[in-house]
Short mmCIF file of C-alpha atoms in Angstrom, two decimals:
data_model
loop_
_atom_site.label_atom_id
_atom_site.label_comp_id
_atom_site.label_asym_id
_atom_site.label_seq_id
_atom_site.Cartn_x
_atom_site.Cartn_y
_atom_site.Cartn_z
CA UNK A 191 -16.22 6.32 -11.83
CA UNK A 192 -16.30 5.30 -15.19
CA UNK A 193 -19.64 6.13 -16.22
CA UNK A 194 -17.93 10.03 -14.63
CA UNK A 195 -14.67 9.46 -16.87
CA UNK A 196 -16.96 9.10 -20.59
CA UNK A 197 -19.32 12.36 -19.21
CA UNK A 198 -15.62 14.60 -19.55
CA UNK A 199 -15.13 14.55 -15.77
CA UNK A 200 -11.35 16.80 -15.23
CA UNK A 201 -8.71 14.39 -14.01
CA UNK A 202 -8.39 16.50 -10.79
CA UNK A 203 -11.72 15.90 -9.97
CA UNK A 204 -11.62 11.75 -11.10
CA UNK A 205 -8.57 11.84 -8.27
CA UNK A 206 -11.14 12.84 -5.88
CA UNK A 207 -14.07 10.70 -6.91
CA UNK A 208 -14.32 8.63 -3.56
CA UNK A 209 -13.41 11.35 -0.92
CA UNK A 210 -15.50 12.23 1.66
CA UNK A 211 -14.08 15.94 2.27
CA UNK A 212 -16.23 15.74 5.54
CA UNK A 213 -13.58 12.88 6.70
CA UNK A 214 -10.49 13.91 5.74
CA UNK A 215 -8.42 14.07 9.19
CA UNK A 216 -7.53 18.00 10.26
CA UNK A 217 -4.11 16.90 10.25
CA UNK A 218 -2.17 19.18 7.95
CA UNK A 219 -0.10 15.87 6.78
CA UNK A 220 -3.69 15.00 4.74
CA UNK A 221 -4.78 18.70 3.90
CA UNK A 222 -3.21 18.41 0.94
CA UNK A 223 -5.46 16.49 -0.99
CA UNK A 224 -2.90 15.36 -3.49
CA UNK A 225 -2.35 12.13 -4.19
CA UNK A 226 1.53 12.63 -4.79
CA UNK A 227 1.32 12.98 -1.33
CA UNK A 228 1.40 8.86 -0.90
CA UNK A 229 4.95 9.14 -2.17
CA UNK A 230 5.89 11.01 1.23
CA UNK A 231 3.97 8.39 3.29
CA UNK A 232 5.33 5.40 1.46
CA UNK A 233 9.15 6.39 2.35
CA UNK A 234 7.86 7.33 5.94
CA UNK A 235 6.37 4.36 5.98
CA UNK A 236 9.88 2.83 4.76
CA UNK A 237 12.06 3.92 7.38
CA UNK A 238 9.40 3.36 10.24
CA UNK A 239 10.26 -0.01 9.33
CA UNK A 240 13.85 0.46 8.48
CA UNK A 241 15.08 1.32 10.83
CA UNK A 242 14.22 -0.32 13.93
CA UNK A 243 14.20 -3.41 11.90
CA UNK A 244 18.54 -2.39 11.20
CA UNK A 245 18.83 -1.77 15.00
CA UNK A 246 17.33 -4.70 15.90
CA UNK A 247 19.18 -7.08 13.20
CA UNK A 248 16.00 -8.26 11.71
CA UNK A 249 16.26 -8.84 7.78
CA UNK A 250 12.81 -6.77 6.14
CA UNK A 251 13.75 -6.16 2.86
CA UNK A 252 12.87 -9.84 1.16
CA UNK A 253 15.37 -11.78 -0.89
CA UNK A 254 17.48 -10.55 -3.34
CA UNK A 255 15.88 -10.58 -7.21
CA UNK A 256 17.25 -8.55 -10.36
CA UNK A 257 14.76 -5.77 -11.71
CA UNK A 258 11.15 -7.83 -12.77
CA UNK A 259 10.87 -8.14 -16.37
CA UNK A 260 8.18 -5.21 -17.96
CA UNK A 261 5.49 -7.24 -17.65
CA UNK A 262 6.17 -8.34 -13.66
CA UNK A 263 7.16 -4.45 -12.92
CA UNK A 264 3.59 -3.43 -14.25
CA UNK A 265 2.19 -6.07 -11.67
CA UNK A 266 4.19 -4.92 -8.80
CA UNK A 267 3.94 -0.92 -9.66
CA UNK A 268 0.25 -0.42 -11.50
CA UNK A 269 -1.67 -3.44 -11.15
CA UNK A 270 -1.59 -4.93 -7.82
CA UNK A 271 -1.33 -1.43 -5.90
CA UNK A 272 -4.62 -0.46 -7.92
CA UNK A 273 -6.80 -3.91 -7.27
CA UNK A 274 -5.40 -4.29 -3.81
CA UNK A 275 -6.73 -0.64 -2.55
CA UNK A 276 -9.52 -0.91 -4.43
CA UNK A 277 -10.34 -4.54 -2.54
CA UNK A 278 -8.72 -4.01 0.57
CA UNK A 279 -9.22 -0.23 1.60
CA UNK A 280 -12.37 1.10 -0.69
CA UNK A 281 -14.75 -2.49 -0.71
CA UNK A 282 -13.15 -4.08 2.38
CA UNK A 283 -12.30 -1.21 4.67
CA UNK A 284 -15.39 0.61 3.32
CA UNK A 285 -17.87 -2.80 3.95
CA UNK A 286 -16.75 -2.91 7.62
CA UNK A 287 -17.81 0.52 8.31
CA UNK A 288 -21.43 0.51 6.54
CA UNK A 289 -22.10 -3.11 9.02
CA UNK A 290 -21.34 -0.09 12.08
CA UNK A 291 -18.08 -1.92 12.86
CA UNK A 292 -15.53 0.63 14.63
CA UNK A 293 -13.20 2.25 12.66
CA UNK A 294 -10.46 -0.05 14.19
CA UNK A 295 -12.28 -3.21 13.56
CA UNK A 296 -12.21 -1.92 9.69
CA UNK A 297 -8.22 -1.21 10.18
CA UNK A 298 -7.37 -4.41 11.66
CA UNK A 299 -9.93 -6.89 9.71
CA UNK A 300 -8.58 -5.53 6.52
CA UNK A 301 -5.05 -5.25 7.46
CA UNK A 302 -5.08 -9.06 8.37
CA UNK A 303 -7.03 -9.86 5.23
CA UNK A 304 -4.38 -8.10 3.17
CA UNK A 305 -1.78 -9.69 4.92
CA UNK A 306 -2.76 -13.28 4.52
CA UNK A 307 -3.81 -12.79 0.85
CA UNK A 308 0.41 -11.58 0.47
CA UNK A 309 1.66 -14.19 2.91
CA UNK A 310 -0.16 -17.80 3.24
CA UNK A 311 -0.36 -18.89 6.76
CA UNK A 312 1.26 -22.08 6.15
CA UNK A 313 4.16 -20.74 4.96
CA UNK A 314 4.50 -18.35 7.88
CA UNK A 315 4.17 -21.14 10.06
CA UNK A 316 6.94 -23.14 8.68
CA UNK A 317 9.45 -20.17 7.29
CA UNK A 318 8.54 -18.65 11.05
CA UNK A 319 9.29 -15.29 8.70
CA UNK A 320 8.64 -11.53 9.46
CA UNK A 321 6.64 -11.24 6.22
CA UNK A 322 2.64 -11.86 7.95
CA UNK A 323 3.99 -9.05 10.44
CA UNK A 324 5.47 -6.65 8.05
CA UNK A 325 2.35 -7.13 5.25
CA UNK A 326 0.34 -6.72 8.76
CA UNK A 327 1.44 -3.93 8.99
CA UNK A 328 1.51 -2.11 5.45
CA UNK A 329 -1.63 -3.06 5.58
CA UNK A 330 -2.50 -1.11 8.89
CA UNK A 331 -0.75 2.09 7.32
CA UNK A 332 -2.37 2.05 4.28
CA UNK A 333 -6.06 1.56 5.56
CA UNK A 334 -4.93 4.36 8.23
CA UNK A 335 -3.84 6.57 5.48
CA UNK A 336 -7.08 5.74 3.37
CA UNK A 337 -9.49 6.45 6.65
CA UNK A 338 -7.45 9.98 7.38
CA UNK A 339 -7.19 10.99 3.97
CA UNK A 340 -11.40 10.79 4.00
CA UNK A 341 -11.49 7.78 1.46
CA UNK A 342 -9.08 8.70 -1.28
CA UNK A 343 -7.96 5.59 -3.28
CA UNK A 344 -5.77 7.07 -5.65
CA UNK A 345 -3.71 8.04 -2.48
CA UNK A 346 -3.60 4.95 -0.71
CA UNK A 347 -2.55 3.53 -4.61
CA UNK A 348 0.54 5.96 -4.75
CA UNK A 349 1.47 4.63 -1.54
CA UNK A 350 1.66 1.11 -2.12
CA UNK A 351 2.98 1.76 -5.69
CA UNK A 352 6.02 3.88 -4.48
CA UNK A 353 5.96 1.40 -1.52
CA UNK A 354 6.56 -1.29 -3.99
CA UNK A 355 8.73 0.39 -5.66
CA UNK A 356 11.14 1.67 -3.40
CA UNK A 357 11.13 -2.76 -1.96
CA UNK A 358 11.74 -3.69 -5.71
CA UNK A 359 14.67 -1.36 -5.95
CA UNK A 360 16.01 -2.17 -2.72
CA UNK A 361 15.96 -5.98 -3.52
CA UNK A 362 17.59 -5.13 -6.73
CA UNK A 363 20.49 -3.29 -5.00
CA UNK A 364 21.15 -6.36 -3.19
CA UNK A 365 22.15 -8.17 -5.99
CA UNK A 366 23.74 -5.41 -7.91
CA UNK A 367 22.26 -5.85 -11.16
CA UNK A 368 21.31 -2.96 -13.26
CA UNK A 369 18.54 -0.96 -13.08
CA UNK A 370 16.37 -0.42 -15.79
CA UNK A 371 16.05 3.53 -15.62
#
């Protein structure tokens, strides 16, 4: 990708480097082919989880925390969305499919592998929290919407950025400090 950036490659075709037009899903939710498009997934994603989580009484958004300093807001909103896809969904995801694994094999295996990197076993074990489940399952979605959307990494990295962001704003809500914007 790179080596494509220095030879003057157009941005619109860089956010397209990894997609496999052949695999996009016919589903006009991933016809698009803009990665903008992860901000509508993330905040579907959102209140899939929202709001059976408020019927049911079960506390999802994790504990209150003022707005990260610059340098933690960068981790949460550029860095770790970008090296988690690009582990998780395009090396991960992508390695269980070239061994001939089924594509649900690649969703689950990575999922759970995403999951325990976010939430160490022991600590689920003694909190007994929601968080293995809920990171379980972000990480489902987001190696769902990678597979559908034929490969596309920049989308799955709008999705777990706005996904991030829309959790860090939440948590800051709950304390009622300031936002920084």
């Amino acid at each position: 990708g790179l080596q494509q950036l220095a030879g003057q490659l157009p941005p619109s075709a860089w956010l397209k480097l990894d997609e496999d037009e052949a695999r996009v899903s016919s589903s006009p939710l991933f016809q698009s082919g803009s990665p903008l498009a992860g901000v509508t997934f993330a905040f579907a994603f959102g209140l899939a989880v929202a709001v059976p989580a408020q019927l049911l009484g079960l506390e999802w958004v994790p504990a209150q925390r003022p707005w990260p300093e610059p340098e933690r807001a960068a981790l949460l909103l550029a860095v770790a969305p970008l090296s988690e896809e690009a582990f998780f969904r395009a090396f991960l995801l992508t390695a269980f499919e070239r061994a001939g694994a089924p594509p649900s094999a690649g969703l689950i295996g990575s999922a759970a592998c995403f999951a325990l990197y976010h939430v160490p076993l022991a600590e689920m074990v003694r909190d007994g929290s929601l968080q293995l489940p809920l990171f379980e399952l972000l990480g489902l979605y987001l190696a769902f919407c990678y597979q559908k959307s034929g490969g596309s990494l920049p989308f799955v990295v709008v999705t777990h950025a706005t996904f991030n962001a829309v959790v860090t704003a939440l948590r800051t809500a709950r304390v009622g400090s300031t936002w920084p914007f």
